[in-house]
Coordinates of N, CA and C in Angstrom, one line a residue:
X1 N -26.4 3.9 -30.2 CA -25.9 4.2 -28.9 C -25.9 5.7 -28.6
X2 N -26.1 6.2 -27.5 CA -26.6 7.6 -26.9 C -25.1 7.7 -26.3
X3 N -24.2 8.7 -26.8 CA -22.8 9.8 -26.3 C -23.1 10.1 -25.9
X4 N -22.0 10.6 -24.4 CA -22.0 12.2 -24.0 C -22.1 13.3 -24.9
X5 N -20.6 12.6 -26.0 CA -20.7 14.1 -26.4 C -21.0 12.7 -28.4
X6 N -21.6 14.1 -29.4 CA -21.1 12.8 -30.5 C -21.5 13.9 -31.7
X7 N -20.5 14.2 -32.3 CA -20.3 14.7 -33.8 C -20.5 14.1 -34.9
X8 N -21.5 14.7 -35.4 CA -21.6 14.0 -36.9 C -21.4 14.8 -38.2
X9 N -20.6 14.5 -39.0 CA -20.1 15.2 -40.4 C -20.2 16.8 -40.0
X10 N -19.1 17.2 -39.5 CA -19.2 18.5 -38.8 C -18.3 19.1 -40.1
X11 N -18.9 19.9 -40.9 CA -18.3 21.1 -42.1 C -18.1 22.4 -41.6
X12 N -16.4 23.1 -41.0 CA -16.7 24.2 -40.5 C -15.7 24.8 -41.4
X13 N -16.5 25.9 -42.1 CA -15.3 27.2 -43.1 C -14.8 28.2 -42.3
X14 N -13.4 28.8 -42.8 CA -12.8 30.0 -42.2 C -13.8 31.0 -42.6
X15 N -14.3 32.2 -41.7 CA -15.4 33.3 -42.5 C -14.4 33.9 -43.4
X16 N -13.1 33.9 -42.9 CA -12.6 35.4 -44.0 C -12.1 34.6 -45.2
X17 N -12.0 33.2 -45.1 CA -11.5 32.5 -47.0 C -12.2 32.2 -47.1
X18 N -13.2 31.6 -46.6 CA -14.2 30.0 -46.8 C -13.5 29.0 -47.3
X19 N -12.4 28.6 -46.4 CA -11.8 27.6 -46.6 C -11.9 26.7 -45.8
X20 N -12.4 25.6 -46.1 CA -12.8 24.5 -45.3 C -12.1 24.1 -44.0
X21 N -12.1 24.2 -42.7 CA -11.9 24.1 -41.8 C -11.5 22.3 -41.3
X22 N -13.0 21.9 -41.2 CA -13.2 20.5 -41.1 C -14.3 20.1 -41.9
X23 N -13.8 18.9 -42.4 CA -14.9 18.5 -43.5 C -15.3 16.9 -43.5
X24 N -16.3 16.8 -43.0 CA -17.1 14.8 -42.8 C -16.2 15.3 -41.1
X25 N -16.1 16.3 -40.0 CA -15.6 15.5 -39.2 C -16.5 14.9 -38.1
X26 N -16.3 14.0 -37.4 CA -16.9 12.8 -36.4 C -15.9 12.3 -35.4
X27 N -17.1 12.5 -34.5 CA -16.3 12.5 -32.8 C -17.3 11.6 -31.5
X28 N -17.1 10.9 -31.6 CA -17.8 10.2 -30.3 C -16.9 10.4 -29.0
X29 N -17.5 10.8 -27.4 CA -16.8 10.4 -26.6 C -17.3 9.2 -26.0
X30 N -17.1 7.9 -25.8 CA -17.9 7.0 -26.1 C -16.6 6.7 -24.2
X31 N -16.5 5.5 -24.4 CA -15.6 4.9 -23.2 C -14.4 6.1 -22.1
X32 N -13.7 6.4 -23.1 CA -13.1 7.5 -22.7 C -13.1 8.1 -21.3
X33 N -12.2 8.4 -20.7 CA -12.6 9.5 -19.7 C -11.9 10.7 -19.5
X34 N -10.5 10.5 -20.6 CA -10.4 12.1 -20.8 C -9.7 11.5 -22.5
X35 N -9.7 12.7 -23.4 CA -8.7 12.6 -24.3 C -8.4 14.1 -24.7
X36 N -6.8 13.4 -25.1 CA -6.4 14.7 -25.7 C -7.0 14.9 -27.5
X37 N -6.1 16.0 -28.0 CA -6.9 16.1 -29.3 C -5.2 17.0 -29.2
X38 N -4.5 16.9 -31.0 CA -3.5 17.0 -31.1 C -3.1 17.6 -32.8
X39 N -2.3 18.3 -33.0 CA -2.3 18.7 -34.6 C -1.7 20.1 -34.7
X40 N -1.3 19.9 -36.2 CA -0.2 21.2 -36.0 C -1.0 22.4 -35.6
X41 N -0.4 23.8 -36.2 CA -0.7 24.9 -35.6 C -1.8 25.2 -36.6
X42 N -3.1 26.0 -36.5 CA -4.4 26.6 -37.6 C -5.1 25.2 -38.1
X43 N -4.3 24.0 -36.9 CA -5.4 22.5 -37.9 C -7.0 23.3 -37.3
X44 N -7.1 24.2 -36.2 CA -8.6 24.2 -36.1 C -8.9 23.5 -34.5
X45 N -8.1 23.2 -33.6 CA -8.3 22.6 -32.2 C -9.0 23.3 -31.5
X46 N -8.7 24.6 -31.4 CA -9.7 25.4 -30.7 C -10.8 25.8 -31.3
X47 N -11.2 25.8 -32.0 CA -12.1 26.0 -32.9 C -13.0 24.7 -32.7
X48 N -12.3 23.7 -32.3 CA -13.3 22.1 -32.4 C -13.8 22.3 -30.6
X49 N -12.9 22.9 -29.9 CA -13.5 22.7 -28.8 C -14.6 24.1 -28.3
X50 N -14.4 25.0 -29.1 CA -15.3 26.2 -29.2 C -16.7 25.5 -29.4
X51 N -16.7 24.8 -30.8 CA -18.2 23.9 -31.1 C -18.6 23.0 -30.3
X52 N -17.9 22.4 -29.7 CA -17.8 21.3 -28.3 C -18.8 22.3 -27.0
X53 N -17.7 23.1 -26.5 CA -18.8 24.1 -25.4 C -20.2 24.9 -26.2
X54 N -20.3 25.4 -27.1 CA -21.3 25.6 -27.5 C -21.3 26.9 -28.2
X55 N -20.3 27.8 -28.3 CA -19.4 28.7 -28.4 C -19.7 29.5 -30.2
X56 N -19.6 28.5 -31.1 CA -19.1 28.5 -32.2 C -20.2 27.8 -32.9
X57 N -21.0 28.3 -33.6 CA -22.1 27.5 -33.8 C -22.5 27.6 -35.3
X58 N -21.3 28.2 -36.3 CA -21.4 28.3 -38.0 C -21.1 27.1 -37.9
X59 N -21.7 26.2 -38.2 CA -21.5 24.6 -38.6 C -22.2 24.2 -39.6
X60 N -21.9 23.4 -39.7 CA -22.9 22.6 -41.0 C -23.1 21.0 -40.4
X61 N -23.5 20.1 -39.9 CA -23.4 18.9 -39.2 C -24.5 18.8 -38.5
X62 N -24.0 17.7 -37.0 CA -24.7 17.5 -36.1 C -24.3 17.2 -34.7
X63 N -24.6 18.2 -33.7 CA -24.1 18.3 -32.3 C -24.8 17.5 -31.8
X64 N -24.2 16.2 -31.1 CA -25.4 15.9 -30.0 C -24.5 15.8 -28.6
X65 N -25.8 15.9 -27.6 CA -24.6 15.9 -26.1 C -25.9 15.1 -25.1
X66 N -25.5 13.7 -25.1 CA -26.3 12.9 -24.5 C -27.7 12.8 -25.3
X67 N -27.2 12.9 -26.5 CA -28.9 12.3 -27.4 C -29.3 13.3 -28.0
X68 N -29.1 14.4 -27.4 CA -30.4 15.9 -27.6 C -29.0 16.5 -28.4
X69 N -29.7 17.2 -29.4 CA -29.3 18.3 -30.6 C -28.9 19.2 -29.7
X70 N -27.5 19.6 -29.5 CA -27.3 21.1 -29.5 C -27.6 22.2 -30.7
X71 N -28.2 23.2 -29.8 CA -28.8 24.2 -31.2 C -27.8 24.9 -31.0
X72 N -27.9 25.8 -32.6 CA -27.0 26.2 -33.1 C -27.8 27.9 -33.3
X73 N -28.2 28.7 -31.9 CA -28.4 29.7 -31.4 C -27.8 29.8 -30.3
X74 N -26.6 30.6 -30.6 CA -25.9 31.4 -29.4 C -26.4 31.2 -28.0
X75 N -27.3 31.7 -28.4 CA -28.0 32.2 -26.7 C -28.8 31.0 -26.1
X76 N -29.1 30.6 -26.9 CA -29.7 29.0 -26.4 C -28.9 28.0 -25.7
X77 N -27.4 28.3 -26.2 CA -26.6 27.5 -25.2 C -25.8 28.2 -23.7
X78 N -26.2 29.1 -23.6 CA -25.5 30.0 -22.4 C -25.9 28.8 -21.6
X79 N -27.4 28.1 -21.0 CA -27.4 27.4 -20.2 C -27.0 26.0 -20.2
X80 N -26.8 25.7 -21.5 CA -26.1 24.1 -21.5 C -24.9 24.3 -20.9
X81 N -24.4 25.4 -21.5 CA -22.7 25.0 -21.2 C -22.7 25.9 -19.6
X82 N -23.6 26.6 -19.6 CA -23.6 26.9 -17.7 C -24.0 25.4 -16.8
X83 N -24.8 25.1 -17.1 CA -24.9 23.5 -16.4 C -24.1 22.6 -16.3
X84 N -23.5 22.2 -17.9 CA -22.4 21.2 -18.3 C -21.0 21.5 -18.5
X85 N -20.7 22.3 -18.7 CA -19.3 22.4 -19.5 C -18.6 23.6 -18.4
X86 N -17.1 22.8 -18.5 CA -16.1 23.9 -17.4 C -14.9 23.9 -18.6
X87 N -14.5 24.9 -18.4 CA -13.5 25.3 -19.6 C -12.3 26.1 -18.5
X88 N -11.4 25.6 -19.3 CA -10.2 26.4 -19.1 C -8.9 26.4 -20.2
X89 N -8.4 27.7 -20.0 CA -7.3 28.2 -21.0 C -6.0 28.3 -20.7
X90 N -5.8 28.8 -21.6 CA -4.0 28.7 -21.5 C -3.7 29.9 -20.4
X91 N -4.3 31.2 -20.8 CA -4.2 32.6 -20.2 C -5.2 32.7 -18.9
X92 N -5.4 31.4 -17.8 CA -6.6 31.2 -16.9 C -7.2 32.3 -16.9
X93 N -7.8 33.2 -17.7 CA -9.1 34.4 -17.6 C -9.7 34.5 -16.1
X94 N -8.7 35.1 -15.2 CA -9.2 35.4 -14.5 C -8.8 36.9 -13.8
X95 N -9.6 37.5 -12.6 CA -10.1 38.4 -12.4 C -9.3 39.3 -11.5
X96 N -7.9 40.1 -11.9 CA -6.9 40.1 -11.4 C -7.3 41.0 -9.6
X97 N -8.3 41.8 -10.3 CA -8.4 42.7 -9.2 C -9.7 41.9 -8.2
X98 N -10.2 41.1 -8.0 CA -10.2 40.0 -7.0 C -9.8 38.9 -6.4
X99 N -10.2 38.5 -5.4 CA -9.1 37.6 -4.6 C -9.9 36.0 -5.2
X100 N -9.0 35.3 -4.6 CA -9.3 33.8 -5.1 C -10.6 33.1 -5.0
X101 N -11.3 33.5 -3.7 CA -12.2 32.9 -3.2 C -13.2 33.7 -4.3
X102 N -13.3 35.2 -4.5 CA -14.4 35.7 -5.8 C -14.4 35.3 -7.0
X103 N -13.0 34.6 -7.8 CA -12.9 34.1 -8.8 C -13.5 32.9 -9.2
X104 N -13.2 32.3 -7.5 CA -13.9 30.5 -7.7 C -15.6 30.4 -7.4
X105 N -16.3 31.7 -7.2 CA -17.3 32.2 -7.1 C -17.7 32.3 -8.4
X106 N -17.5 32.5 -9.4 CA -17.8 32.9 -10.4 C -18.6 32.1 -11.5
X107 N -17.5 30.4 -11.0 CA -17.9 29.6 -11.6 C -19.1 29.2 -10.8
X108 N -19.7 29.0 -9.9 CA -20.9 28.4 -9.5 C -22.3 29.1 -10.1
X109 N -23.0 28.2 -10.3 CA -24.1 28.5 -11.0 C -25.7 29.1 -10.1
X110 N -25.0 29.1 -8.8 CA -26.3 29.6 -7.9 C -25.4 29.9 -6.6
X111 N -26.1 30.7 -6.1 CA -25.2 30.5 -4.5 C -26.1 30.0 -3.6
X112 N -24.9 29.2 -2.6 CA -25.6 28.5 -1.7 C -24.8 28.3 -0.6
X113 N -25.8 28.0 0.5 CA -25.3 28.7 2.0 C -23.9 27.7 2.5
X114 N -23.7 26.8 1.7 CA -22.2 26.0 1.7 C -21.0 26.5 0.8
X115 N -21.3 27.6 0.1 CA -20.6 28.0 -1.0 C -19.3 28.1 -0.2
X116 N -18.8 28.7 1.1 CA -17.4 28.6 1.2 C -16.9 27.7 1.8
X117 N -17.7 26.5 1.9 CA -17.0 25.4 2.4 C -16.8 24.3 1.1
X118 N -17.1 24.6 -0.2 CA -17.3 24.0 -1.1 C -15.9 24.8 -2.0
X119 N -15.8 25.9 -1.4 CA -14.8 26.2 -2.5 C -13.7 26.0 -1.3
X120 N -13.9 26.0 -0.4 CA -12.6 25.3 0.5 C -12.3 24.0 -0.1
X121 N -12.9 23.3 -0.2 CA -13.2 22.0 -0.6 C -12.0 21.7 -1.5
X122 N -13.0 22.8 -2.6 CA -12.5 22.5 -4.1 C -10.7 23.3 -4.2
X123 N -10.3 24.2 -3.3 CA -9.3 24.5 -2.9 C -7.9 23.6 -2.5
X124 N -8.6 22.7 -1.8 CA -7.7 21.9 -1.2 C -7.8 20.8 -2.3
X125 N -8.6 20.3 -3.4 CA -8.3 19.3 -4.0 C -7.3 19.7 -4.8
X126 N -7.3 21.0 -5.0 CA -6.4 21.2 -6.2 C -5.2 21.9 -5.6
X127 N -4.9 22.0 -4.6 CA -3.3 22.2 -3.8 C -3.0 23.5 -3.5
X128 N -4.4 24.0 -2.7 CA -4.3 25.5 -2.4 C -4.9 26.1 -1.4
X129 N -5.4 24.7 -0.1 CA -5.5 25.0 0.8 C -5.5 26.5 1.5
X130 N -6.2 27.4 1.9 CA -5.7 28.6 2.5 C -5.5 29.7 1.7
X131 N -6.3 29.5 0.5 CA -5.8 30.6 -0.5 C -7.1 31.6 -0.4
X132 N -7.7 31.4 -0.1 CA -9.2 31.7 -0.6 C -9.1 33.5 -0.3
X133 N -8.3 34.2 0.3 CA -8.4 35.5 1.0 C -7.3 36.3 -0.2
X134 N -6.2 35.0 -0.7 CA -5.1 36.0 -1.7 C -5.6 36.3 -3.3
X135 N -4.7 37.5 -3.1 CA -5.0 38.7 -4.6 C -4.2 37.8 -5.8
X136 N -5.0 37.5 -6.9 CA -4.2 37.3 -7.7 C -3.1 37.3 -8.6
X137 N -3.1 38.7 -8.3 CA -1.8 39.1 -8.1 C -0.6 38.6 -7.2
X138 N -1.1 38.1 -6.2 CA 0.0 37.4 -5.5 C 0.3 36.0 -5.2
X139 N -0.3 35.4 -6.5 CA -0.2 33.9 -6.9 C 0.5 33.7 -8.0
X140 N 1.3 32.8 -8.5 CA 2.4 32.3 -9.0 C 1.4 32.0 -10.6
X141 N 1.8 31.6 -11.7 CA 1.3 31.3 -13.0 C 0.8 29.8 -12.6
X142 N 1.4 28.7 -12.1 CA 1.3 27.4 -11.9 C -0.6 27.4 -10.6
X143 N -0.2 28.2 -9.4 CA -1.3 28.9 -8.7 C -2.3 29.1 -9.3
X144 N -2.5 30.2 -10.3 CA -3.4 30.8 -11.3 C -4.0 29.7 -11.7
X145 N -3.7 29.0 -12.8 CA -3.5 27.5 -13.5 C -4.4 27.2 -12.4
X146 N -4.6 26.9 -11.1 CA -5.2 25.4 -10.3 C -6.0 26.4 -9.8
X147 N -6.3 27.7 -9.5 CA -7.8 28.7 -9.3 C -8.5 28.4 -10.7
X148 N -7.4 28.5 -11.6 CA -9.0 28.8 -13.2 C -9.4 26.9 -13.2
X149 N -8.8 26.0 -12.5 CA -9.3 24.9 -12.3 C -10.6 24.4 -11.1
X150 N -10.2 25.1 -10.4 CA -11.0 25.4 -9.5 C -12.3 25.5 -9.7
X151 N -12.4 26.6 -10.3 CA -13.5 27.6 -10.7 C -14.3 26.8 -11.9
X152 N -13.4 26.2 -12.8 CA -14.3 25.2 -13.5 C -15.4 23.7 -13.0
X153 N -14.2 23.3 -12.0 CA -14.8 22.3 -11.2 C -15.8 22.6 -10.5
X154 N -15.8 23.7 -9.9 CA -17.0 24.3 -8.3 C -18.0 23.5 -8.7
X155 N -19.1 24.0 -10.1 CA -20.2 23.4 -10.3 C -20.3 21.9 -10.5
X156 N -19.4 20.9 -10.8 CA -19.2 19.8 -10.8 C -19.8 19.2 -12.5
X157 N -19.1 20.1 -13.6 CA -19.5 19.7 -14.8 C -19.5 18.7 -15.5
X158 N -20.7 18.3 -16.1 CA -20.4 16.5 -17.0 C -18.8 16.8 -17.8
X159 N -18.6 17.6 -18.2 CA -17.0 17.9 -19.3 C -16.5 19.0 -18.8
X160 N -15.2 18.7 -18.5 CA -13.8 19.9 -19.1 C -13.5 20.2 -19.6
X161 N -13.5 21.4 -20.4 CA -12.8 21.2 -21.5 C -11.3 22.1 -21.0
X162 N -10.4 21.5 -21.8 CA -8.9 22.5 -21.6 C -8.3 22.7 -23.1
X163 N -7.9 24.2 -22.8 CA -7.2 24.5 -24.2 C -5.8 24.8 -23.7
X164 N -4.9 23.8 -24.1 CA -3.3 24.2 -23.9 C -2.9 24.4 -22.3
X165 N -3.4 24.0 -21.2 CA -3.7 24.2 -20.2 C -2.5 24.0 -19.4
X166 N -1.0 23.7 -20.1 CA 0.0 23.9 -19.6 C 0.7 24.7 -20.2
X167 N 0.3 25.4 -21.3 CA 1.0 25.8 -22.2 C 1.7 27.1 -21.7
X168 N 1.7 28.1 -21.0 CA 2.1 29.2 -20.3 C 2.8 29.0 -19.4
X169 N 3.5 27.1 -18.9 CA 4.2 27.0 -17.6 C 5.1 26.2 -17.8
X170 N 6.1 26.2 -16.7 CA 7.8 25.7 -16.8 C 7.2 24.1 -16.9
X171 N 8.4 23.3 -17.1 CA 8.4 22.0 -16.8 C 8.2 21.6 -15.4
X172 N 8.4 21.9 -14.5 CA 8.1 21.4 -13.4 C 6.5 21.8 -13.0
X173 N 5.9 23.0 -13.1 CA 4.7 23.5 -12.6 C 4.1 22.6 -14.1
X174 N 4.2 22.0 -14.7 CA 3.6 21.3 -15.9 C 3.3 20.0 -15.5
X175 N 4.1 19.7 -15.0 CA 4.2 18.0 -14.0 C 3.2 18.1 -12.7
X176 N 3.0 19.2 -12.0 CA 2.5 19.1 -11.2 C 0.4 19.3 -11.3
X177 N 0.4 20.0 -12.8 CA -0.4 20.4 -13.4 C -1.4 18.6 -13.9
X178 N -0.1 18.1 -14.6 CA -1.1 17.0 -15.2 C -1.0 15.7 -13.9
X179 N -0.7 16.0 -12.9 CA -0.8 15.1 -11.7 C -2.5 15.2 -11.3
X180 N -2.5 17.2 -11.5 CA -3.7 17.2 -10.8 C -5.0 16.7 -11.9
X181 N -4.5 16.9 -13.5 CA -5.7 16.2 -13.7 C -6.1 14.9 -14.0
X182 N -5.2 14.1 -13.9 CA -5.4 12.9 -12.7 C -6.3 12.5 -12.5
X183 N -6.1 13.1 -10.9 CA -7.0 12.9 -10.2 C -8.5 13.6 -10.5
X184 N -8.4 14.6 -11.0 CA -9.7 14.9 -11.4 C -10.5 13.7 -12.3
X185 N -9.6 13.1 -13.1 CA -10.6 12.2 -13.7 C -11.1 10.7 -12.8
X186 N -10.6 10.9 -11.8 CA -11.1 9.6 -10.6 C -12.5 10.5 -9.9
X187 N -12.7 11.5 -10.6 CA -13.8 12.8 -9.6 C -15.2 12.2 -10.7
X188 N -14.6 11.8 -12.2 CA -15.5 10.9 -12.6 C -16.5 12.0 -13.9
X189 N -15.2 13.6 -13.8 CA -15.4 14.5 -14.9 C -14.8 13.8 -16.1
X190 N -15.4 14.3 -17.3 CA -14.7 13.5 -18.4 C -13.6 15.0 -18.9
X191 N -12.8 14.6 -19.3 CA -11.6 15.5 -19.9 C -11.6 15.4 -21.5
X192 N -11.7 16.6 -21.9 CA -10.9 16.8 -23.7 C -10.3 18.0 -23.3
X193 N -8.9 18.3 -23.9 CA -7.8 18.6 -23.7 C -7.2 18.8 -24.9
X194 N -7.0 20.1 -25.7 CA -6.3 20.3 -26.6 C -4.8 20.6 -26.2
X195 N -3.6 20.0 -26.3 CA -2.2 19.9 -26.2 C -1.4 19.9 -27.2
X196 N -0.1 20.6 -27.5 CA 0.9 20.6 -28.4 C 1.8 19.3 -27.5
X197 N 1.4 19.6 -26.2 CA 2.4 18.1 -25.6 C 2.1 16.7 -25.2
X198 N 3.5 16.3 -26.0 CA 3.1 14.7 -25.9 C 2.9 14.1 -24.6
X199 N 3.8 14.4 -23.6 CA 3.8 14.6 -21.9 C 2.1 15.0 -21.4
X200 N 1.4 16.1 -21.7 CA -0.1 16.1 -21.7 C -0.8 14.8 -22.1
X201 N -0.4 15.0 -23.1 CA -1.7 14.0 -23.5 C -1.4 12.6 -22.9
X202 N -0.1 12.0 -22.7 CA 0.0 11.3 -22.4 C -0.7 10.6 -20.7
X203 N -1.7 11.8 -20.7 CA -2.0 11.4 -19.0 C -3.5 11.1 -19.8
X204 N -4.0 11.2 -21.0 CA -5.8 10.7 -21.2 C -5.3 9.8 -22.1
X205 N -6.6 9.1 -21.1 CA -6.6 7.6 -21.8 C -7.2 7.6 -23.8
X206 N -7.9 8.3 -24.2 CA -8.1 8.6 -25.5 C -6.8 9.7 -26.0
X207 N -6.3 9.3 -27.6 CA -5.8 10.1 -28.6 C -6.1 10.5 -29.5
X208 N -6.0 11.7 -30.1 CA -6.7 12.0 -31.5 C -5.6 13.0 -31.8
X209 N -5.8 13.3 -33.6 CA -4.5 14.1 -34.1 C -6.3 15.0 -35.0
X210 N -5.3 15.9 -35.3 CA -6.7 16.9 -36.4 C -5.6 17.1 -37.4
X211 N -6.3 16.1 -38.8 CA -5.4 16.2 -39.8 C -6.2 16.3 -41.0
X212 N -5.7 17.1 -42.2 CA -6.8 16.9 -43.4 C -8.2 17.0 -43.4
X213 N -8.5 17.8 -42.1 CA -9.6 18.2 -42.0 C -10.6 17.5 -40.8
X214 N -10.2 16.7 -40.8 CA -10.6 15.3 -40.0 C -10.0 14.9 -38.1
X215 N -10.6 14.3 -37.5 CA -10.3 14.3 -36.1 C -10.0 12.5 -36.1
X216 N -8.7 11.9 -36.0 CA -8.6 10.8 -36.0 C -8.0 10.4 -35.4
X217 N -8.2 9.4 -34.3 CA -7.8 8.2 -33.2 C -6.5 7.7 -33.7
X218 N -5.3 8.4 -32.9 CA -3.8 8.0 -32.9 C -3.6 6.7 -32.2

């Protein structure tokens, strides 16, 4: 059977101990349409979704994403994960001294003569109708949060990936956060989502914990 995404016996060491990281681990996204991934603190989460985007490529294993080998040259994946993969963080990395609408520019992978009606678009799906002119600076953390979502979505990526993506916000702007990704998964993007929260994860349909080395279905 041909994954989206599908890991085989993935061996990754720390550089500075060489201490085994993950060892035999295996990951199919197979039915799924989002899952979280869960485990204490240094189990290695970011690091799994680093090799996931294309990012992190000391491995020992096998990457596939829809059948085909991801290589394990740096530069060879700029354009996989430019075509496929939207990523977002905890710290939304984004561009303080431009306005919204240059940020959500950023993510698109060409421009095109609909580009501001597309990020209007993508504006209003995520609850920011009218923003496209304000300084980042004068948007709220929860705001921020649903531009660096934005910006991921513009190009319309086969995967999301999110690291901790509520982690930097109150309980309420947290609620309103996993509402919106939701609905992104009815958009028919698939979701992996690294969370310390049970509340998070609790909105993807797949569970996994990273324990002993290993990625295993809760």
């Amino acid at each position: 059977m041909i994954y989206l995404i599908h890991l085989h016996d993935i061996q990754k060491k720390l550089p500075q101990t060489d201490t085994l990281l993950f060892d035999n681990l295996n990951f199919a996204l197979n039915g799924h349409q989002s899952v979280a991934i869960q485990g204490r603190s240094g189990s290695g989460k970011t690091t799994l979704l680093k090799i996931v985007a294309g990012f992190d490529t000391r491995y020992n294993g096998l990457y596939e994403f829809k059948g085909v080998t991801i290589s394990k040259n740096p530069k060879k994946n700029i354009k996989f994960r430019k075509d496929t993969i939207g990523i977002i963080t905890q710290n939304y990395n984004l561009l303080g001294d431009r306005n919204v609408q240059a940020n959500i520019q950023l993510g698109l992978n060409e421009q095109s003569k609909n580009q501001n009606k597309d990020i209007e678009k993508m504006l209003s799906l995520v609850g920011l109708p009218g923003y496209s002119t304000k300084k980042i600076s004068e948007i709220s953390g929860g705001e921020a949060q649903r531009v660096a979502i934005a910006r991921a979505l513009i190009k319309k990526p086969a995967i999301l990936l999110a690291d901790e993506p509520t982690g930097a916000l109150d309980e309420k702007t947290e609620l309103e956060i996993l509402e919106l990704f939701k609905n992104i998964q009815n958009l028919g993007t698939k979701l992996i989502m690294v969370t310390h929260s049970n509340a998070v994860a609790e909105v993807c349909d797949g569970k996994y914990v990273l324990e002993n080395k290993r990625l295993i279905s809760n």
